[in-house]
């Protein structure tokens, strides 16, 4: 049962697709700063996911939103992120440094919507109904630990593949992120229109 709860969330978080974006967003930072941002991203993702697990449906009902609204909004945020990363310089798109300034990228966009985005939020709600709170919480913690380990070893990977290759990977990942985001928006809008019809 744990594996059945773990696997859908692993697919939804898709840490292997987030890693190139993490590499691109933290380009030029020291190993210590990268790992600090990784920890901040995972902490943010855990807090957001825990709130969704405990009160997600209540929050949705109170705000009058649906999962399709979340897909559309999350897709728009991701499109903005990918376009900024593709078209603008590193100085324009972020300002994190070794002294801890500008570390908001650990919260947005890394923690959410990249690690815990619309797909993960939807999966958490479904898992909670199918497996209960504790099983869902256990699979969430296991997945976030996996993300943290991946981020922790990202500097080693970058050193191995080289700075130029890591930049190229980050740009390609941003291009794919834009395409995935458009698909997310399309799915959300289609769901909204279907609900209205």
CSV table of N, CA, C and O in Angstrom, one decimal, residues 80-147:
chain,number,residue,atom,x,y,z
A,80,UNK,N,5.5,31.9,-17.2
A,80,UNK,CA,6.3,33.1,-16.9
A,80,UNK,C,7.7,32.8,-16.5
A,80,UNK,O,8.6,33.5,-16.9
A,81,UNK,N,7.8,31.8,-15.7
A,81,UNK,CA,9.2,31.4,-15.2
A,81,UNK,C,10.0,31.0,-16.4
A,81,UNK,O,11.2,31.4,-16.5
A,82,UNK,N,9.5,30.1,-17.2
A,82,UNK,CA,10.3,29.6,-18.3
A,82,UNK,C,10.7,30.7,-19.3
A,82,UNK,O,11.8,30.7,-19.8
A,83,UNK,N,9.8,31.6,-19.6
A,83,UNK,CA,10.1,32.7,-20.6
A,83,UNK,C,11.2,33.6,-20.0
A,83,UNK,O,12.1,34.0,-20.7
A,84,UNK,N,11.0,33.9,-18.7
A,84,UNK,CA,12.1,34.7,-18.0
A,84,UNK,C,13.4,34.0,-18.1
A,84,UNK,O,14.4,34.7,-18.4
A,85,UNK,N,13.4,32.8,-17.8
A,85,UNK,CA,14.7,32.0,-17.8
A,85,UNK,C,15.3,31.9,-19.2
A,85,UNK,O,16.5,32.0,-19.4
A,86,UNK,N,14.5,31.8,-20.2
A,86,UNK,CA,15.0,31.7,-21.6
A,86,UNK,C,15.5,33.0,-22.2
A,86,UNK,O,16.5,33.0,-22.9
A,87,UNK,N,14.8,34.1,-21.9
A,87,UNK,CA,15.0,35.4,-22.6
A,87,UNK,C,15.9,36.4,-21.8
A,87,UNK,O,16.4,37.3,-22.5
A,88,UNK,N,16.0,36.2,-20.5
A,88,UNK,CA,16.6,37.3,-19.8
A,88,UNK,C,17.9,36.7,-19.1
A,88,UNK,O,18.0,35.5,-18.9
A,89,UNK,N,18.8,37.6,-18.7
A,89,UNK,CA,20.0,37.3,-18.1
A,89,UNK,C,19.8,36.8,-16.7
A,89,UNK,O,18.8,37.0,-16.1
A,90,UNK,N,20.8,36.1,-16.1
A,90,UNK,CA,20.7,35.6,-14.8
A,90,UNK,C,20.6,36.8,-13.8
A,90,UNK,O,19.9,36.6,-12.7
A,91,UNK,N,21.1,38.0,-14.1
A,91,UNK,CA,20.9,39.1,-13.2
A,91,UNK,C,19.5,39.6,-13.1
A,91,UNK,O,19.0,40.0,-12.1
A,92,UNK,N,18.8,39.4,-14.2
A,92,UNK,CA,17.4,39.8,-14.3
A,92,UNK,C,16.5,38.9,-13.6
A,92,UNK,O,15.5,39.2,-12.9
A,93,UNK,N,16.7,37.6,-13.8
A,93,UNK,CA,15.7,36.6,-13.4
A,93,UNK,C,15.9,36.2,-11.9
A,93,UNK,O,15.0,35.5,-11.4
A,94,UNK,N,17.0,36.4,-11.3
A,94,UNK,CA,17.2,36.1,-9.9
A,94,UNK,C,18.3,36.8,-9.3
A,94,UNK,O,19.2,37.3,-10.0
A,95,UNK,N,18.4,36.9,-8.0
A,95,UNK,CA,19.4,37.6,-7.3
A,95,UNK,C,19.9,36.9,-6.0
A,95,UNK,O,20.4,37.5,-5.1
A,96,UNK,N,19.8,35.5,-6.0
A,96,UNK,CA,20.3,34.9,-4.8
A,96,UNK,C,21.8,34.9,-4.7
A,96,UNK,O,22.5,35.0,-5.8
A,97,UNK,N,22.4,35.0,-3.5
A,97,UNK,CA,23.8,35.0,-3.4
A,97,UNK,C,24.3,34.3,-2.2
A,97,UNK,O,23.4,33.8,-1.4
A,98,UNK,N,25.6,34.2,-2.0
A,98,UNK,CA,26.1,33.4,-0.9
A,98,UNK,C,25.7,34.0,0.5
A,98,UNK,O,25.8,33.3,1.5
A,99,UNK,N,25.4,35.2,0.5
A,99,UNK,CA,25.1,35.9,1.8
A,99,UNK,C,23.6,35.7,2.2
A,99,UNK,O,23.1,36.2,3.2
A,100,UNK,N,22.9,34.9,1.3
A,100,UNK,CA,21.5,34.6,1.6
A,100,UNK,C,20.5,35.6,1.0
A,100,UNK,O,19.3,35.4,1.2
A,101,UNK,N,20.9,36.6,0.3
A,101,UNK,CA,20.0,37.6,-0.3
A,101,UNK,C,19.3,37.0,-1.5
A,101,UNK,O,19.9,36.3,-2.3
A,102,UNK,N,18.1,37.3,-1.7
A,102,UNK,CA,17.4,36.9,-2.9
A,102,UNK,C,17.0,35.4,-2.9
A,102,UNK,O,16.8,34.8,-3.9
A,103,UNK,N,16.9,34.8,-1.7
A,103,UNK,CA,16.6,33.4,-1.7
A,103,UNK,C,15.1,33.0,-1.8
A,103,UNK,O,14.7,31.9,-1.6
A,104,UNK,N,14.3,34.0,-2.3
A,104,UNK,CA,12.9,33.7,-2.5
A,104,UNK,C,12.7,32.7,-3.5
A,104,UNK,O,11.6,32.1,-3.6
A,105,UNK,N,13.7,32.5,-4.4
A,105,UNK,CA,13.4,31.4,-5.5
A,105,UNK,C,13.4,30.0,-4.8
A,105,UNK,O,12.8,29.1,-5.5
A,106,UNK,N,13.8,29.9,-3.6
A,106,UNK,CA,13.7,28.6,-2.9
A,106,UNK,C,12.2,28.3,-2.6
A,106,UNK,O,11.8,27.2,-2.5
A,107,UNK,N,11.5,29.4,-2.4
A,107,UNK,CA,10.0,29.3,-2.1
A,107,UNK,C,9.3,29.3,-3.4
A,107,UNK,O,8.5,28.3,-3.6
A,108,UNK,N,9.4,30.3,-4.2
A,108,UNK,CA,8.8,30.4,-5.5
A,108,UNK,C,9.9,30.7,-6.5
A,108,UNK,O,10.6,31.7,-6.3
A,109,UNK,N,10.1,29.9,-7.5
A,109,UNK,CA,9.3,28.8,-8.0
A,109,UNK,C,9.7,27.4,-7.6
A,109,UNK,O,9.1,26.5,-8.0
A,110,UNK,N,10.8,27.3,-6.9
A,110,UNK,CA,11.3,25.9,-6.6
A,110,UNK,C,10.4,25.1,-5.7
A,110,UNK,O,10.0,24.0,-6.1
A,111,UNK,N,10.1,25.6,-4.5
A,111,UNK,CA,9.2,24.9,-3.6
A,111,UNK,C,7.9,24.7,-4.2
A,111,UNK,O,7.3,23.6,-4.2
A,112,UNK,N,7.3,25.7,-4.7
A,112,UNK,CA,6.0,25.7,-5.4
A,112,UNK,C,6.1,26.7,-6.5
A,112,UNK,O,6.5,27.9,-6.3
A,113,UNK,N,5.7,26.4,-7.8
A,113,UNK,CA,5.0,25.2,-8.2
A,113,UNK,C,5.9,24.1,-8.8
A,113,UNK,O,5.3,23.2,-9.5
A,114,UNK,N,7.2,24.2,-8.7
A,114,UNK,CA,8.0,23.2,-9.3
A,114,UNK,C,8.0,21.8,-8.6
A,114,UNK,O,7.7,20.8,-9.2
A,115,UNK,N,8.4,21.8,-7.3
A,115,UNK,CA,8.4,20.6,-6.5
A,115,UNK,C,6.9,20.2,-6.2
A,115,UNK,O,6.5,19.0,-6.5
A,116,UNK,N,6.2,21.0,-5.6
A,116,UNK,CA,4.7,20.8,-5.4
A,116,UNK,C,3.9,21.7,-6.2
A,116,UNK,O,3.7,22.9,-5.8
A,117,UNK,N,3.4,21.2,-7.3
A,117,UNK,CA,2.6,22.0,-8.2
A,117,UNK,C,1.2,21.4,-8.3
A,117,UNK,O,0.8,20.6,-7.5
A,118,UNK,N,0.5,21.8,-9.3
A,118,UNK,CA,-0.9,21.4,-9.5
A,118,UNK,C,-1.0,19.8,-9.6
A,118,UNK,O,-1.9,19.3,-9.0
A,119,UNK,N,-0.1,19.2,-10.3
A,119,UNK,CA,-0.1,17.7,-10.4
A,119,UNK,C,0.0,17.1,-9.0
A,119,UNK,O,-0.7,16.1,-8.7
A,120,UNK,N,1.0,17.5,-8.2
A,120,UNK,CA,1.3,17.0,-6.9
A,120,UNK,C,0.1,17.2,-6.0
A,120,UNK,O,-0.3,16.4,-5.2
A,121,UNK,N,-0.4,18.5,-6.0
A,121,UNK,CA,-1.6,18.8,-5.2
A,121,UNK,C,-2.8,17.9,-5.5
A,121,UNK,O,-3.4,17.4,-4.6
A,122,UNK,N,-3.1,17.7,-6.8
A,122,UNK,CA,-4.2,16.9,-7.1
A,122,UNK,C,-4.0,15.5,-6.7
A,122,UNK,O,-4.9,14.8,-6.1
A,123,UNK,N,-2.7,15.0,-6.8
A,123,UNK,CA,-2.4,13.6,-6.4
A,123,UNK,C,-2.6,13.4,-4.9
A,123,UNK,O,-3.1,12.4,-4.4
A,124,UNK,N,-2.1,14.4,-4.1
A,124,UNK,CA,-2.3,14.4,-2.7
A,124,UNK,C,-3.7,14.3,-2.3
A,124,UNK,O,-4.1,13.5,-1.4
A,125,UNK,N,-4.6,15.0,-2.9
A,125,UNK,CA,-6.0,15.0,-2.6
A,125,UNK,C,-6.6,13.6,-2.9
A,125,UNK,O,-7.4,13.1,-2.1
A,126,UNK,N,-6.2,13.0,-4.0
A,126,UNK,CA,-6.7,11.7,-4.4
A,126,UNK,C,-6.2,10.6,-3.4
A,126,UNK,O,-6.9,9.8,-3.0
A,127,UNK,N,-4.9,10.7,-3.1
A,127,UNK,CA,-4.3,9.7,-2.2
A,127,UNK,C,-4.9,9.8,-0.8
A,127,UNK,O,-5.1,8.7,-0.2
A,128,UNK,N,-5.2,11.0,-0.4
A,128,UNK,CA,-5.8,11.1,1.0
A,128,UNK,C,-7.2,10.4,1.0
A,128,UNK,O,-7.5,9.8,2.0
A,129,UNK,N,-7.9,10.5,-0.1
A,129,UNK,CA,-9.2,9.8,-0.1
A,129,UNK,C,-9.1,8.3,-0.2
A,129,UNK,O,-9.8,7.5,0.4
A,130,UNK,N,-8.0,7.9,-0.9
A,130,UNK,CA,-7.8,6.4,-1.2
A,130,UNK,C,-7.1,5.7,0.0
A,130,UNK,O,-7.4,4.6,0.3
A,131,UNK,N,-6.1,6.4,0.6
A,131,UNK,CA,-5.2,5.7,1.5
A,131,UNK,C,-5.2,6.3,2.9
A,131,UNK,O,-4.6,5.8,3.8
A,132,UNK,N,-5.9,7.4,3.1
A,132,UNK,CA,-5.9,8.1,4.4
A,132,UNK,C,-4.8,9.0,4.6
A,132,UNK,O,-3.8,9.1,3.8
A,133,UNK,N,-4.8,9.7,5.7
A,133,UNK,CA,-3.8,10.8,6.0
A,133,UNK,C,-2.4,10.3,6.2
A,133,UNK,O,-1.5,10.8,5.7
A,134,UNK,N,-2.3,9.2,7.1
A,134,UNK,CA,-1.0,8.8,7.5
A,134,UNK,C,-0.2,8.2,6.3
A,134,UNK,O,1.0,8.4,6.2
A,135,UNK,N,-0.8,7.4,5.5
A,135,UNK,CA,-0.2,6.8,4.4
A,135,UNK,C,0.3,7.8,3.4
A,135,UNK,O,1.4,7.8,2.8
A,136,UNK,N,-0.6,8.8,3.1
A,136,UNK,CA,-0.3,9.9,2.2
A,136,UNK,C,0.8,10.7,2.8
A,136,UNK,O,1.8,11.1,2.0
A,137,UNK,N,0.8,11.0,4.1
A,137,UNK,CA,1.9,11.8,4.7
A,137,UNK,C,3.2,11.0,4.6
A,137,UNK,O,4.3,11.7,4.3
A,138,UNK,N,3.2,9.7,4.8
A,138,UNK,CA,4.4,9.0,4.7
A,138,UNK,C,5.0,9.0,3.3
A,138,UNK,O,6.2,9.1,3.1
A,139,UNK,N,4.1,8.8,2.3
A,139,UNK,CA,4.6,8.9,0.9
A,139,UNK,C,5.1,10.3,0.5
A,139,UNK,O,6.1,10.4,-0.2
A,140,UNK,N,4.5,11.3,1.1
A,140,UNK,CA,4.9,12.7,0.8
A,140,UNK,C,6.3,12.9,1.4
A,140,UNK,O,7.2,13.4,0.7
A,141,UNK,N,6.5,12.5,2.7
A,141,UNK,CA,7.8,12.7,3.3
A,141,UNK,C,8.9,11.9,2.5
A,141,UNK,O,10.0,12.4,2.3
A,142,UNK,N,8.6,10.7,2.1
A,142,UNK,CA,9.6,9.9,1.4
A,142,UNK,C,10.0,10.5,0.1
A,142,UNK,O,11.2,10.6,-0.3
A,143,UNK,N,9.0,11.1,-0.6
A,143,UNK,CA,9.3,11.7,-1.9
A,143,UNK,C,10.1,13.0,-1.7
A,143,UNK,O,11.0,13.3,-2.5
A,144,UNK,N,9.7,13.8,-0.7
A,144,UNK,CA,10.5,15.0,-0.5
A,144,UNK,C,11.9,14.7,0.0
A,144,UNK,O,12.8,15.5,-0.3
A,145,UNK,N,12.1,13.7,0.7
A,145,UNK,CA,13.5,13.3,1.1
A,145,UNK,C,14.3,12.9,-0.2
A,145,UNK,O,15.5,13.3,-0.3
A,146,UNK,N,13.6,12.3,-1.1
A,146,UNK,CA,14.3,11.9,-2.4
A,146,UNK,C,14.6,13.2,-3.2
A,146,UNK,O,15.7,13.3,-3.7
A,147,UNK,N,13.7,14.2,-3.2
A,147,UNK,CA,14.0,15.5,-3.8
A,147,UNK,C,15.2,16.2,-3.1
A,147,UNK,O,16.1,16.7,-3.8
